[in-house]
C-alpha cells in the first residue's frame, strides 16, 4: 500500500532523514521506533506532505505522491493523528469530528462515521457539545483519533499517540489501536513507547539518527538483545 524509497528530508543544513526506505502492506500495523530526535515524526510528515522530500519517492496505492499536496493525499485516503493531538481547542467535540470529514460529501455517511467514532469512544458522545479545550489529555487524544477516522482513511498515520498520557489512557489508546487493526485498518505507528508499539504491531523498523538500522517482525525485534537494552529497558 505504501512504499517509501530512499527518502531524504532536511531542515536547512540539517539532514533529518538519510535515505529512508520501508513499506506498509494493506491491513498491516507497522511501527517505527527510535529515540527522541531520530526523525520518526519527520517520516510521517513526509508521507503526509507536510515537509518536502529532498530526494527519494513516496508511492501510495501505486501512485507516486512525492510532490502531491497534503490535501491531495488526504483525498487519496491518508489521515494523520499528529503528535500533541492538535485538536481545535475552541470547537466542540462534534465540530472537531466534522472537520476531520471535510473530504467526504455524503451527509448520511458522515452521521454513520460519527456514530462509529462514538461507539469506539463513548465518552466523546457524552461530551459532544463540549469545546475541545475542556477535555482531559486522554479525551483529547481520543478526539484526535476519532477526527482522523472521520475521513474513512485507507491508512492512518499515528504520531506519538501515548505521549504525555496517564497510564490508564495509554492502555485505552492501545486497546483502540488493536481494535482498529483487527478491523483491517492499515496503520503506520510512530511511538516512543517501544514496548507497547511492538506488542501491537505486525512488523517494526528501528530508526537511528535519520536512518533505518533494523527491521523485522515485532516479536523478533522485541526479543533482540540490542533492542531490549536500547528501547525496552531490559
Tab-separated table of N, CA and C in Angstrom, residues 80-88 96 132 135-145 147 159-166 169 173:
chain	number	residue	atom	x	y	z
A	80	UNK	N	-3.826	11.649	9.337
A	80	UNK	CA	-2.767	11.805	10.340
A	80	UNK	C	-3.354	12.117	11.713
A	81	UNK	N	-2.885	11.370	12.730
A	81	UNK	CA	-3.116	11.732	14.129
A	81	UNK	C	-1.816	12.375	14.594
A	82	UNK	N	-1.766	13.710	14.701
A	82	UNK	CA	-0.485	14.376	14.929
A	82	UNK	C	0.001	14.272	16.364
A	83	UNK	N	1.303	14.400	16.532
A	83	UNK	CA	1.871	14.472	17.874
A	83	UNK	C	1.300	15.692	18.606
A	84	UNK	N	0.961	15.510	19.872
A	84	UNK	CA	0.401	16.620	20.633
A	84	UNK	C	-1.071	16.857	20.379
A	85	UNK	N	-1.706	15.943	19.641
A	85	UNK	CA	-3.155	15.910	19.409
A	85	UNK	C	-3.639	17.009	18.469
A	86	UNK	N	-3.306	18.282	18.767
A	86	UNK	CA	-3.627	19.412	17.882
A	86	UNK	C	-5.110	19.439	17.469
A	87	UNK	N	-5.975	19.270	18.446
A	87	UNK	CA	-7.401	19.441	18.183
A	87	UNK	C	-7.705	20.933	18.064
A	88	UNK	N	-8.907	21.257	17.602
A	88	UNK	CA	-9.351	22.645	17.541
A	88	UNK	C	-9.948	22.986	18.905
A	96	UNK	N	-15.147	19.274	15.895
A	96	UNK	CA	-13.835	18.709	15.596
A	96	UNK	C	-13.950	17.480	14.702
A	132	UNK	N	-13.222	21.549	22.833
A	132	UNK	CA	-12.085	20.642	22.955
A	132	UNK	C	-11.155	20.935	24.110
A	135	UNK	N	-11.581	19.157	27.553
A	135	UNK	CA	-11.371	17.724	27.700
A	135	UNK	C	-10.042	17.440	28.385
A	136	UNK	N	-9.946	16.278	29.023
A	136	UNK	CA	-8.660	15.837	29.572
A	136	UNK	C	-7.718	15.473	28.429
A	137	UNK	N	-6.435	15.292	28.762
A	137	UNK	CA	-5.464	14.922	27.741
A	137	UNK	C	-5.829	13.621	27.047
A	138	UNK	N	-6.273	12.635	27.828
A	138	UNK	CA	-6.663	11.359	27.237
A	138	UNK	C	-7.869	11.490	26.333
A	139	UNK	N	-8.845	12.306	26.742
A	139	UNK	CA	-10.039	12.508	25.915
A	139	UNK	C	-9.698	13.276	24.643
A	140	UNK	N	-8.754	14.215	24.735
A	140	UNK	CA	-8.312	14.918	23.533
A	140	UNK	C	-7.627	13.965	22.551
A	141	UNK	N	-6.880	12.985	23.089
A	141	UNK	CA	-6.242	12.000	22.210
A	141	UNK	C	-7.301	11.143	21.517
A	142	UNK	N	-8.338	10.748	22.254
A	142	UNK	CA	-9.451	10.017	21.642
A	142	UNK	C	-10.077	10.847	20.526
A	143	UNK	N	-10.245	12.144	20.778
A	143	UNK	CA	-10.838	13.031	19.772
A	143	UNK	C	-9.947	13.134	18.539
A	144	UNK	N	-8.632	13.220	18.748
A	144	UNK	CA	-7.709	13.301	17.609
A	144	UNK	C	-7.781	12.040	16.753
A	145	UNK	N	-7.872	10.877	17.401
A	145	UNK	CA	-8.008	9.620	16.645
A	145	UNK	C	-9.353	9.573	15.938
A	147	UNK	N	-11.192	12.067	14.981
A	147	UNK	CA	-11.176	13.019	13.857
A	147	UNK	C	-10.501	12.399	12.632
A	159	UNK	N	1.178	9.535	15.326
A	159	UNK	CA	2.438	10.115	15.774
A	159	UNK	C	2.439	10.291	17.295
A	160	UNK	N	3.182	9.431	17.985
A	160	UNK	CA	3.380	9.525	19.438
A	160	UNK	C	2.046	9.658	20.187
A	161	UNK	N	1.139	8.702	19.937
A	161	UNK	CA	-0.216	8.825	20.484
A	161	UNK	C	-0.284	8.610	21.991
A	162	UNK	N	0.749	8.028	22.603
A	162	UNK	CA	0.713	7.812	24.051
A	162	UNK	C	1.468	8.885	24.817
A	163	UNK	N	2.080	9.834	24.107
A	163	UNK	CA	2.947	10.829	24.730
A	163	UNK	C	2.164	11.705	25.709
A	164	UNK	N	2.630	11.764	26.956
A	164	UNK	CA	2.053	12.640	27.953
A	164	UNK	C	0.743	12.168	28.559
A	165	UNK	N	0.328	10.940	28.257
A	165	UNK	CA	-0.939	10.443	28.776
A	165	UNK	C	-0.755	9.695	30.096
A	166	UNK	N	-1.787	9.743	30.930
A	166	UNK	CA	-1.808	8.921	32.132
A	166	UNK	C	-1.837	7.450	31.723
A	169	UNK	N	-4.970	5.966	30.181
A	169	UNK	CA	-5.279	6.389	28.820
A	169	UNK	C	-4.316	5.770	27.813
A	173	UNK	N	-5.716	3.829	24.691
A	173	UNK	CA	-5.292	4.183	23.336
A	173	UNK	C	-4.808	2.956	22.569
